[in-house]
Short mmCIF file of N, CA and C in Angstrom, two decimals:
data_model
loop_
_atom_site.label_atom_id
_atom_site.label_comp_id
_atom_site.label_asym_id
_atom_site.label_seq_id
_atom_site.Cartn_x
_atom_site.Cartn_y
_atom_site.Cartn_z
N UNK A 16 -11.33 45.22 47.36
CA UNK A 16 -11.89 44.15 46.52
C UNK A 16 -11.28 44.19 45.12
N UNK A 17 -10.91 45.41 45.13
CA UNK A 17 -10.13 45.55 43.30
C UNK A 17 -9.07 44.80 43.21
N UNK A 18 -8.29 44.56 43.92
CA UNK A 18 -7.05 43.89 43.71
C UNK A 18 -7.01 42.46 43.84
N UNK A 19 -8.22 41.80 44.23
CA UNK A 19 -8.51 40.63 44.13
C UNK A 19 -9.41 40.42 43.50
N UNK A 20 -9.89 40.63 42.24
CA UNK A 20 -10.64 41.07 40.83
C UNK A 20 -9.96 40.15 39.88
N UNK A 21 -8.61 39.81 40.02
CA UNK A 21 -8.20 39.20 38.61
C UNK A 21 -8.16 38.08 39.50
N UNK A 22 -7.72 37.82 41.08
CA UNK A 22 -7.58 36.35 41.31
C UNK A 22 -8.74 35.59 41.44
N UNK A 23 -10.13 36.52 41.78
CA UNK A 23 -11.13 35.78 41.12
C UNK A 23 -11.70 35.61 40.14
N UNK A 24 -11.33 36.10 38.86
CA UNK A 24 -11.68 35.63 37.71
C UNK A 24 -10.69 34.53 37.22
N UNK A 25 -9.46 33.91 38.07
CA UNK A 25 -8.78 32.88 37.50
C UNK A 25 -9.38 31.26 38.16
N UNK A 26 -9.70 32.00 39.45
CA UNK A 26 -10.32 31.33 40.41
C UNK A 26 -11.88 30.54 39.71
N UNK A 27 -12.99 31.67 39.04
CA UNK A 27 -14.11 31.69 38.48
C UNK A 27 -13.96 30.30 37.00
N UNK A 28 -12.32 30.80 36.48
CA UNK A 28 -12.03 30.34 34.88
C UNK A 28 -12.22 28.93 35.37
N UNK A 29 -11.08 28.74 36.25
CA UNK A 29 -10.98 27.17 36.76
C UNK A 29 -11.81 26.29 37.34
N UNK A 30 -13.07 27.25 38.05
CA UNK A 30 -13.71 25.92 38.53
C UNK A 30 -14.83 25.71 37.23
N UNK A 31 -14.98 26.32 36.53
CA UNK A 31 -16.04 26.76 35.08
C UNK A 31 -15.25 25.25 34.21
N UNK A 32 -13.64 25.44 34.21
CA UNK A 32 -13.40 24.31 33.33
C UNK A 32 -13.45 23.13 33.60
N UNK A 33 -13.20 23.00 35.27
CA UNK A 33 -13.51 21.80 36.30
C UNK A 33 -14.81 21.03 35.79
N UNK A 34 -15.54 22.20 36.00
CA UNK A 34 -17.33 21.52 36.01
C UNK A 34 -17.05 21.11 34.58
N UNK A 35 -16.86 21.73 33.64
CA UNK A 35 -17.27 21.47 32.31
C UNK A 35 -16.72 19.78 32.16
N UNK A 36 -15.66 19.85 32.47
CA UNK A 36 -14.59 18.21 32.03
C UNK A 36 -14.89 17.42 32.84
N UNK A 37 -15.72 18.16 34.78
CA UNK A 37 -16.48 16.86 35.16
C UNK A 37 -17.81 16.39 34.60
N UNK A 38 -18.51 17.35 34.21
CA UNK A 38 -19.44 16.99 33.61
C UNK A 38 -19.93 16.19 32.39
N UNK A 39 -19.03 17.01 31.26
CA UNK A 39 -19.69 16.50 30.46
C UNK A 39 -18.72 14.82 30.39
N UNK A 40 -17.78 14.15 31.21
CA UNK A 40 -17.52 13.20 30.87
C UNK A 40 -16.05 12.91 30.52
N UNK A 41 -15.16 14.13 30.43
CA UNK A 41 -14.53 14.20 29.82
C UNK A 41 -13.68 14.01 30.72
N UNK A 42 -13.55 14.02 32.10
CA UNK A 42 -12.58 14.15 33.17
C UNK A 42 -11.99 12.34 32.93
N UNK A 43 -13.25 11.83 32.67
CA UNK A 43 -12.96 10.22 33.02
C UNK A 43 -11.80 9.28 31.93
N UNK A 44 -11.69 10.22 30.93
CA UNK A 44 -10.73 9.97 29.99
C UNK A 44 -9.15 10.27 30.38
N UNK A 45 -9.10 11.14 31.88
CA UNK A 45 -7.93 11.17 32.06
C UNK A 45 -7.43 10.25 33.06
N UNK A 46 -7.12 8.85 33.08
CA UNK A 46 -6.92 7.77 33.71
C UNK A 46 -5.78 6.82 32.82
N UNK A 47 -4.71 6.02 33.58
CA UNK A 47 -3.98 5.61 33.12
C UNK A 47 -4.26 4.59 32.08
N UNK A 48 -5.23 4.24 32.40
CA UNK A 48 -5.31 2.72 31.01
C UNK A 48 -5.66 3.59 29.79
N UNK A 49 -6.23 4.83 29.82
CA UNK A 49 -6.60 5.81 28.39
C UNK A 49 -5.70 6.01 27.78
N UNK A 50 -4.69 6.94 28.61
CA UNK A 50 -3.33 7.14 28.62
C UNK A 50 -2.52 6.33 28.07
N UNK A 51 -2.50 5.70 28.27
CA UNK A 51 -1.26 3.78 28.24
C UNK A 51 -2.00 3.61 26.80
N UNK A 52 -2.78 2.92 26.63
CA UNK A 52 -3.52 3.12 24.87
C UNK A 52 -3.19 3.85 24.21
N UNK A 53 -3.94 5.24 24.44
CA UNK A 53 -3.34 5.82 23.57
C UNK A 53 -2.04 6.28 22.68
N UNK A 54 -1.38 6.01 23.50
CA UNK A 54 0.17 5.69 23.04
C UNK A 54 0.33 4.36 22.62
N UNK A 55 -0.01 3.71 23.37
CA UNK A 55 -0.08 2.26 22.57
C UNK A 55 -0.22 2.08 20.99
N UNK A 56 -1.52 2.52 20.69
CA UNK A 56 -2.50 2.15 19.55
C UNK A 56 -1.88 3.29 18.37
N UNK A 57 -1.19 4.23 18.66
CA UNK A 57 -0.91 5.47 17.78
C UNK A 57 0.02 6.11 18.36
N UNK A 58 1.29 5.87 17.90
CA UNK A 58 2.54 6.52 18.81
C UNK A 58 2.98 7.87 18.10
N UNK A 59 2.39 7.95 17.43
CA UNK A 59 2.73 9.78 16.90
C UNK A 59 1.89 10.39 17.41
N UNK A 60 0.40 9.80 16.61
CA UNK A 60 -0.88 10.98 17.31
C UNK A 60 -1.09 10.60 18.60
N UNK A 61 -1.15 9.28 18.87
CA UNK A 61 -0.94 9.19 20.28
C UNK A 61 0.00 10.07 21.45
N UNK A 62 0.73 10.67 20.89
CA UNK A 62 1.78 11.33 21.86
C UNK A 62 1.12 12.54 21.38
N UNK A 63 1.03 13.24 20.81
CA UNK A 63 0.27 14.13 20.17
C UNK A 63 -1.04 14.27 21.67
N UNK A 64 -1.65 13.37 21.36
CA UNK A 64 -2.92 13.65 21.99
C UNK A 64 -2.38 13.92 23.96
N UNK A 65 -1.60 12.44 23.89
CA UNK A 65 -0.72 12.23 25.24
C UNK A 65 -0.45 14.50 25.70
N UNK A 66 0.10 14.42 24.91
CA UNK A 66 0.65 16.11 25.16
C UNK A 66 -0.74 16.71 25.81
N UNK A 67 -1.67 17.05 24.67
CA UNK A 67 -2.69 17.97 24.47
C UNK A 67 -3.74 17.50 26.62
N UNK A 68 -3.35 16.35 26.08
CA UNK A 68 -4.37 16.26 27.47
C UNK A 68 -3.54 16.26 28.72
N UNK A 69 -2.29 16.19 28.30
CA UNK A 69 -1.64 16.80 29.53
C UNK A 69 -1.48 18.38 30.09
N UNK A 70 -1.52 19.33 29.03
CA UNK A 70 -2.18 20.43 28.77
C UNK A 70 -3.37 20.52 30.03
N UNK A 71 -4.32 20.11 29.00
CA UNK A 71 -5.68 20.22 29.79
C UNK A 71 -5.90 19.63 31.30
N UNK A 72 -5.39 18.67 31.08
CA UNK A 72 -4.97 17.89 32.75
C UNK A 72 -4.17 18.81 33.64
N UNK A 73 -3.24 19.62 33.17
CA UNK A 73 -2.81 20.45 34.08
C UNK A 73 -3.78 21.61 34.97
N UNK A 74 -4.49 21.79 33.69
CA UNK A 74 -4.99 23.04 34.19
C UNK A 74 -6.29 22.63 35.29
N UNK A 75 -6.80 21.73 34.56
CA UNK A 75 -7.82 20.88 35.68
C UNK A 75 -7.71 19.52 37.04
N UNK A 76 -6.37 19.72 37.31
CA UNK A 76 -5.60 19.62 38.28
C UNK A 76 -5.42 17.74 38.43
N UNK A 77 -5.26 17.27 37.33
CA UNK A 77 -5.20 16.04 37.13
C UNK A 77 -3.28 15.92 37.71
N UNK A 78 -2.93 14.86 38.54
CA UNK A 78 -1.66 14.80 38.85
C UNK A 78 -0.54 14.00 37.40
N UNK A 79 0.43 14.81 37.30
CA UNK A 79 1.13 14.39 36.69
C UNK A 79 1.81 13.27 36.53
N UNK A 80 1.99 12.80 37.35
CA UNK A 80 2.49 11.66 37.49
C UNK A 80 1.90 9.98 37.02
N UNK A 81 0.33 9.99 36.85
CA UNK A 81 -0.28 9.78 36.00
C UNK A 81 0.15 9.77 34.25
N UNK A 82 0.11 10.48 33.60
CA UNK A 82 0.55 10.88 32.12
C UNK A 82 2.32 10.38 32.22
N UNK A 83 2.80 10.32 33.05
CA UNK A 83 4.12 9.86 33.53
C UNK A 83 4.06 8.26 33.39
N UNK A 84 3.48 7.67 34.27
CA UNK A 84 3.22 6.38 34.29
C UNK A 84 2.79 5.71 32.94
N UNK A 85 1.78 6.11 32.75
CA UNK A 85 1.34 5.98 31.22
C UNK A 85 2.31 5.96 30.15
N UNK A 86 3.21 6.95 29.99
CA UNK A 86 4.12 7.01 29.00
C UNK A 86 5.33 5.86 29.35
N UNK A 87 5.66 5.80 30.07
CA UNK A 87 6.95 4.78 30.61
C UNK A 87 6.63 3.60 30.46
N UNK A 88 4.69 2.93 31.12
CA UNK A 88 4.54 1.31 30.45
C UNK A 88 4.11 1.16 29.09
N UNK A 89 4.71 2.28 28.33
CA UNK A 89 3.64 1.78 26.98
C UNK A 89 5.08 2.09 26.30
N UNK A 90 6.29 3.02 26.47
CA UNK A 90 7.48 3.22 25.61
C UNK A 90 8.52 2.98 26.39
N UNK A 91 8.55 2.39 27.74
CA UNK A 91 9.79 2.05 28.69
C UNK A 91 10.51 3.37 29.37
N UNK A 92 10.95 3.35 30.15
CA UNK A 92 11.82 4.42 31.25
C UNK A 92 12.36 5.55 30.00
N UNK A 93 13.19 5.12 29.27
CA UNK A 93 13.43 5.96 27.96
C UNK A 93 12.82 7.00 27.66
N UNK A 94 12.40 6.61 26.45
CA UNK A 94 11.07 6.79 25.86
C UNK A 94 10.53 7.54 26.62
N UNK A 95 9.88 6.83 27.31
CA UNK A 95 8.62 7.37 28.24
C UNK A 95 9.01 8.30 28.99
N UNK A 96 9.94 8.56 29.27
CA UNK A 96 10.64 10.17 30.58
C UNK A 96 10.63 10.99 29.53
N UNK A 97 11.49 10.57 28.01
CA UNK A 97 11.94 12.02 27.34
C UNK A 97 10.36 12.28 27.13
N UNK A 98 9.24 11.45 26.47
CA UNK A 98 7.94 12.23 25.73
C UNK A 98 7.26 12.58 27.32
N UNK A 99 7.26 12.15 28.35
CA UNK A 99 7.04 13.04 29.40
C UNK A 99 7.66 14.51 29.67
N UNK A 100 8.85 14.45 29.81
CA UNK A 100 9.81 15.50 29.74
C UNK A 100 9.10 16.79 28.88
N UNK A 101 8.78 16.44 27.81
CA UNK A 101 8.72 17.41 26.87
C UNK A 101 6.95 17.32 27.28
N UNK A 102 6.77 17.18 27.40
CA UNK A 102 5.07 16.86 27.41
C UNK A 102 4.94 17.80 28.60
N UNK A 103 5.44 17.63 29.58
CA UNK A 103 5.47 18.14 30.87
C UNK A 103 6.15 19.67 30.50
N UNK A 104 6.84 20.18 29.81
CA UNK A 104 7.41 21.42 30.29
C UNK A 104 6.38 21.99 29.09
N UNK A 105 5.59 21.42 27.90
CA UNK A 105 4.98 21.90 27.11
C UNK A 105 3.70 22.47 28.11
N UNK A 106 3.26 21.65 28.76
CA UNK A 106 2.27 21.52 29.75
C UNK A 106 2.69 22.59 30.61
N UNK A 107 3.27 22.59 31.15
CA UNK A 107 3.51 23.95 32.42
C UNK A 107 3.83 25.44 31.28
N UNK A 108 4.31 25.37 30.01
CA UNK A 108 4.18 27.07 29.43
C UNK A 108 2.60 26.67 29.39
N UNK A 109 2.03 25.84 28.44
CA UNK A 109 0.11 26.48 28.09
C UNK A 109 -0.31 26.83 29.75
N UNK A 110 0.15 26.22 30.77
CA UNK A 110 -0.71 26.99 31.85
C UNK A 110 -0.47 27.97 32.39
N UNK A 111 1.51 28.07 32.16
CA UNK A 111 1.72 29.50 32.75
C UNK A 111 0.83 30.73 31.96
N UNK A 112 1.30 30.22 30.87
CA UNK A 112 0.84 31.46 30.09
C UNK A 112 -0.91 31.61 29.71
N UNK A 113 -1.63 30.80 29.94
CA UNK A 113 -2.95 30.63 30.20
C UNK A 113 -3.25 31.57 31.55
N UNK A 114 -3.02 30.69 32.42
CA UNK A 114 -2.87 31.22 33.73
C UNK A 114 -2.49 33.54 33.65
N UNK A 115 -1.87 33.23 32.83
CA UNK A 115 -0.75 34.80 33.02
C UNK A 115 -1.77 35.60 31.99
N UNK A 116 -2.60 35.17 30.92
CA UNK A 116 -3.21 35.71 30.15
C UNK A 116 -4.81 36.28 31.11
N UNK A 117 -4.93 35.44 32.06
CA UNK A 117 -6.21 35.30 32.70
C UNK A 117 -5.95 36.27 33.59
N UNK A 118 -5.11 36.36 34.52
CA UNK A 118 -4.99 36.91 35.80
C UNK A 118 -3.68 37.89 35.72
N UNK A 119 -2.87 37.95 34.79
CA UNK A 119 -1.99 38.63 35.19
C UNK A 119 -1.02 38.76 36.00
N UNK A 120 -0.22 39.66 36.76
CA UNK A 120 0.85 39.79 37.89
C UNK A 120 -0.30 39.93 38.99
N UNK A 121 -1.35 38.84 39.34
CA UNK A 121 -2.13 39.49 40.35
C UNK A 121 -1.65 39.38 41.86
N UNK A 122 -0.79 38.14 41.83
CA UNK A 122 -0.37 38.00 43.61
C UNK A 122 0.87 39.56 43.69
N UNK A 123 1.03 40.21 42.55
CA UNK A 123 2.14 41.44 43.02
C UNK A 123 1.16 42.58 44.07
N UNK A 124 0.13 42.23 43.07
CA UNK A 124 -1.17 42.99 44.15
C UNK A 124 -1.61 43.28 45.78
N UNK A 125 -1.44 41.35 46.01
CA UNK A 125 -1.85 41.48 47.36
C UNK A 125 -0.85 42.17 48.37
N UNK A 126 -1.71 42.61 49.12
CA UNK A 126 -0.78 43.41 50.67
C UNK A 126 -0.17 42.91 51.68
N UNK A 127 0.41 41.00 51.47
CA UNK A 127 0.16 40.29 52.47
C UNK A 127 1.64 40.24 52.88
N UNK A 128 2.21 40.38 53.90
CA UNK A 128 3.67 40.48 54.00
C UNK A 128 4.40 39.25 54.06
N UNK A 129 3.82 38.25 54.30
CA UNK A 129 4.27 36.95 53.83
C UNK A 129 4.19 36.76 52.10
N UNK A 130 3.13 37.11 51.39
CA UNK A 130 3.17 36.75 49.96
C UNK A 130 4.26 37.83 49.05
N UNK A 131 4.53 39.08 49.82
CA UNK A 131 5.54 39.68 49.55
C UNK A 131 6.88 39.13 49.75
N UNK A 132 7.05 38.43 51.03
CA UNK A 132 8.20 37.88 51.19
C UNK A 132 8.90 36.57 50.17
N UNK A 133 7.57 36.36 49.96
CA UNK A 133 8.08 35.30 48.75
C UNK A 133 8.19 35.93 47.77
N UNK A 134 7.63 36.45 47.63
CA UNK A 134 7.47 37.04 45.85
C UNK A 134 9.44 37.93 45.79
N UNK A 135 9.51 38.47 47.12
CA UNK A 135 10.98 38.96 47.02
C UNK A 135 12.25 37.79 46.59
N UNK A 136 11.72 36.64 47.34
CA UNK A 136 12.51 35.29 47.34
C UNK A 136 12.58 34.87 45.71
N UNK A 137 11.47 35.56 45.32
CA UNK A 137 11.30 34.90 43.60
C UNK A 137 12.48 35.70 42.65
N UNK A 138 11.83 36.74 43.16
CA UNK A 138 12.93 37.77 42.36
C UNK A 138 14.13 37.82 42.37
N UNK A 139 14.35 37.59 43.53
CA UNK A 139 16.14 37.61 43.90
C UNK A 139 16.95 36.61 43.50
N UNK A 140 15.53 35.04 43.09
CA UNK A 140 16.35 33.62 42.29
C UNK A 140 15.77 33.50 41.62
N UNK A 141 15.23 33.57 40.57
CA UNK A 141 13.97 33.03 39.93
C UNK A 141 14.16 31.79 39.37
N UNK A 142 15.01 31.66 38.61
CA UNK A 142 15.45 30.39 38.10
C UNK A 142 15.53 29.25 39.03
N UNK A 143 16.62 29.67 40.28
CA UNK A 143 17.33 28.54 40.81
C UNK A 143 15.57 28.24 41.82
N UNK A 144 15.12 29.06 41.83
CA UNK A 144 14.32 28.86 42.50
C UNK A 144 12.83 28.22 41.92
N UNK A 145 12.58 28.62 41.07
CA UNK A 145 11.57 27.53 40.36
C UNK A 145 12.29 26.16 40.11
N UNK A 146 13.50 26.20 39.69
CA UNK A 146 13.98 24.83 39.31
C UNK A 146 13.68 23.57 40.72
N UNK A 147 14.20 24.18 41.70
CA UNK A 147 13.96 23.92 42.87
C UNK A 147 12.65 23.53 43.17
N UNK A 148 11.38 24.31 42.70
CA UNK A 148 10.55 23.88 43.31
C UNK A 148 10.06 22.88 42.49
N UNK A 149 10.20 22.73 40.98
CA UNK A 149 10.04 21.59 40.39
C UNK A 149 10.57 20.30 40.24
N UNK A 150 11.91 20.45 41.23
CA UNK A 150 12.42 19.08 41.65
C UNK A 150 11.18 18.46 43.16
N UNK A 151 11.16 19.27 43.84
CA UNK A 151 9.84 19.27 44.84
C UNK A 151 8.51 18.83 44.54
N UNK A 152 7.99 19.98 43.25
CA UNK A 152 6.60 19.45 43.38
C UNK A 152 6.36 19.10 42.19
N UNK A 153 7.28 19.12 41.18
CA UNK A 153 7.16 18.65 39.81
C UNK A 153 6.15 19.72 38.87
N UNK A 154 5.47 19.39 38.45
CA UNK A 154 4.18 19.48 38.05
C UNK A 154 2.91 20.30 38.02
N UNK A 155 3.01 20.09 39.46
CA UNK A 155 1.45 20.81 40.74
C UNK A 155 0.96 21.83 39.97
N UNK A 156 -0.58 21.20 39.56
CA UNK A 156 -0.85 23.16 39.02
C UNK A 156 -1.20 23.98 39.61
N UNK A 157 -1.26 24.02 41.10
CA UNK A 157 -1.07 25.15 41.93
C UNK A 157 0.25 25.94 41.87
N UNK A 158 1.46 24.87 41.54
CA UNK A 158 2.65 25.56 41.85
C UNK A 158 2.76 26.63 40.07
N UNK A 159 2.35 25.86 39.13
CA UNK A 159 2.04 26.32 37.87
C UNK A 159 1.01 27.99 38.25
N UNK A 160 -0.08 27.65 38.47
CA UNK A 160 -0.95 29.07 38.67
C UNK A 160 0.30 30.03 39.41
N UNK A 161 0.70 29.53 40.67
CA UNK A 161 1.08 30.56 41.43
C UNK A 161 2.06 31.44 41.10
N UNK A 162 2.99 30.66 40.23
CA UNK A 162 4.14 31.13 39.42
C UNK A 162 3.64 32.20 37.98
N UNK A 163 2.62 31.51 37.55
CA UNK A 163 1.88 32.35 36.61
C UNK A 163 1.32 33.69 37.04
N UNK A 164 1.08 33.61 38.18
CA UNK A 164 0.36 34.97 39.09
C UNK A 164 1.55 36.09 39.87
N UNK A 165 2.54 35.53 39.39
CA UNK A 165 3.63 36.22 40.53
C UNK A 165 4.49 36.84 39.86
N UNK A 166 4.37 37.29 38.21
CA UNK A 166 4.85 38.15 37.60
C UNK A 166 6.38 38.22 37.15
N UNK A 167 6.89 36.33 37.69
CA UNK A 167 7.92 36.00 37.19
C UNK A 167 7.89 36.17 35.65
N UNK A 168 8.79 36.82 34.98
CA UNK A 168 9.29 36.53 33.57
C UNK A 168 8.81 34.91 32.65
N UNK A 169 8.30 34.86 31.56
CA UNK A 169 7.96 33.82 30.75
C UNK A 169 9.41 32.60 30.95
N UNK A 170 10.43 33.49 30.46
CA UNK A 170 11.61 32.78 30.01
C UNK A 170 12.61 32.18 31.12
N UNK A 171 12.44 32.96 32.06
CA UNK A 171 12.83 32.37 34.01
C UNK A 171 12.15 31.48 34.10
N UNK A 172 10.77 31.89 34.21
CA UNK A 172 10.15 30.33 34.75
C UNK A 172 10.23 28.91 33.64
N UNK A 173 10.94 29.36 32.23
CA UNK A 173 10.88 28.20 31.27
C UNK A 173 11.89 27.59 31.73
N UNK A 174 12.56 28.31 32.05
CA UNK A 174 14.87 27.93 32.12
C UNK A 174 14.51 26.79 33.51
N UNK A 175 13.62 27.57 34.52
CA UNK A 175 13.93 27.23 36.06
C UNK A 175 13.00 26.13 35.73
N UNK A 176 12.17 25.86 34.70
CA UNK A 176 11.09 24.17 34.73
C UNK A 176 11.87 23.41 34.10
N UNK A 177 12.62 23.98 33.07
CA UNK A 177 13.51 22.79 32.22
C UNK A 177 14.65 22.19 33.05
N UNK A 178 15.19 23.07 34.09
CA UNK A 178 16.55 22.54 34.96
C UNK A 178 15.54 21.65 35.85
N UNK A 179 14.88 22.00 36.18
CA UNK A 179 14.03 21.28 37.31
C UNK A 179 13.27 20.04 37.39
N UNK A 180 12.77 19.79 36.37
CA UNK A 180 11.99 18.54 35.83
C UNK A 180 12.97 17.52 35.86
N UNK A 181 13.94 17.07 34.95
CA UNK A 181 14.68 15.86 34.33
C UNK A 181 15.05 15.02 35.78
N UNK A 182 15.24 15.83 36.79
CA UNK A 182 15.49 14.49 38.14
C UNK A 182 14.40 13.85 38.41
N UNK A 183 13.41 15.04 38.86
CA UNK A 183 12.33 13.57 39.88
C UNK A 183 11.35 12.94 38.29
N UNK A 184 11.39 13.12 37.23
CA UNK A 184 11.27 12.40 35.76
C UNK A 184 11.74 11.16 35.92
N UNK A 185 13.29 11.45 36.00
CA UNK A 185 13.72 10.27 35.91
C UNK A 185 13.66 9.06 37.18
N UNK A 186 13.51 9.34 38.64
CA UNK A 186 13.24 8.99 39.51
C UNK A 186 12.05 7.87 39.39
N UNK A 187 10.90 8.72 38.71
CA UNK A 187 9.86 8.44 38.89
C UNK A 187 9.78 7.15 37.45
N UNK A 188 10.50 7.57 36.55
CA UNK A 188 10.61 6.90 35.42
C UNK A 188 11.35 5.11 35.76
N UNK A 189 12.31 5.17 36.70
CA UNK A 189 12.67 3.99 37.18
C UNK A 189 11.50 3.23 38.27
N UNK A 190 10.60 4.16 38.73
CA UNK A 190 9.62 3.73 39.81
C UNK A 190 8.90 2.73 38.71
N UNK A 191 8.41 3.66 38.19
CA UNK A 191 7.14 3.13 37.05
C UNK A 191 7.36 2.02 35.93
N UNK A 192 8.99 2.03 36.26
CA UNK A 192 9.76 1.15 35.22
C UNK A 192 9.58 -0.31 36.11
N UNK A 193 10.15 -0.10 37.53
CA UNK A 193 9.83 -1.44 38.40
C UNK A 193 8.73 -1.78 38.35
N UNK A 194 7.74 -1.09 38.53
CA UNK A 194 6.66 -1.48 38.91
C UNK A 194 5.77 -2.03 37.70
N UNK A 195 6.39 -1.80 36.76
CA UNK A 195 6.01 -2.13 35.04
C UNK A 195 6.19 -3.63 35.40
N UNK A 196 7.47 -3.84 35.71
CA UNK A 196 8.19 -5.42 35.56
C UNK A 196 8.02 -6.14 36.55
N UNK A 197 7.71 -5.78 37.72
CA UNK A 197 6.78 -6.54 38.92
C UNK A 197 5.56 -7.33 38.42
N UNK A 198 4.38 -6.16 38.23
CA UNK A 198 2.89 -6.55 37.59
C UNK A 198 2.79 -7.24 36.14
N UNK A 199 4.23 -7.19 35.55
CA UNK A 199 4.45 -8.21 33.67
C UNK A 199 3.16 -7.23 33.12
N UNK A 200 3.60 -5.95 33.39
CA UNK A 200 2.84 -5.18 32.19
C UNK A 200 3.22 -4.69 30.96
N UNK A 201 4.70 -4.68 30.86
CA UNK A 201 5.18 -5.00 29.28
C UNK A 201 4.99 -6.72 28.74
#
């Protein structure tokens, strides 16, 4: 039970912040028309804020792609990918390192010969291999926790999110860009 001691206190942190942001109200503020405003109405503090609740959205498992959309119909494909871009890799250090402050190297812990086998796979690429998985899953704050728990290096997993992000960004940045100019939401 000791060695799964820190993955349930990350486990405990997260659903504690869940309840709190479903509860008191606060979850409902993370929706695209909030988003899209707020940048709208205040494009400094607005991006400002855009950041901070992407932050918090990460950790409370709000999808990225969301805060994505948002930024692209309110500043265009441009615009809107780079303050995603940066928003997004700002967003994955506060959780790694949230995440890494909470729980530690705890998946080095488990005995499981599959979670070893990855964790060897990590080590042997770390970079090419987070980059990889953030062309895949972007974002995911599962893929965020898990990476935080697996005792990869701060500065590997920064290198392997920054190579990794800018494709499916921009992918998604032309999606959100059509679909901007379909619905005449600029």
């Amino acid at each position: 039970m000791r060695r799964y001691k820190r993955l349930l206190i990350v486990v405990l942190f997260l659903a504690a912040l869940l309840a709190l942001f479903q509860f008191s109200g606060l979850r409902e503020h993370f929706n695209l028309a909030f988003l899209h405003q707020q940048i709208v109405d205040n494009k400094v503090s607005g991006l400002v804020i855009f950041v901070l609740l992407f932050c918090l959205g990460n950790l409370i498992q709000i999808p990225g792609w969301i805060f994505l959309a948002a930024a692209v119909l309110a500043l265009g494909k441009i615009w809107g990918g780079l303050a995603t871009y940066i928003a997004a890799v700002i967003s994955c250090a506060f959780t790694f390192l949230t995440i890494r402050f909470i729980g530690g190297d705890a998946m080095r812990e488990l005995k499981n010969r599959y979670a070893l086998q990855i964790l060897h796979g990590l080590d042997a690429h770390p970079i090419k291999s987070i980059a990889l998985l953030r062309v895949l899953f972007q974002t995911v704050p599962a893929l965020n926790y898990a990476l935080a728990l697996s005792g990869v290096k701060f500065y590997k997993y920064l290198i392997g999110t920054m190579l990794g992000l800018p494709l499916p960004i921009m992918l998604y940045c032309l999606f959100f860009d059509y679909i901007g100019k379909v619905l005449h939401v600029y």
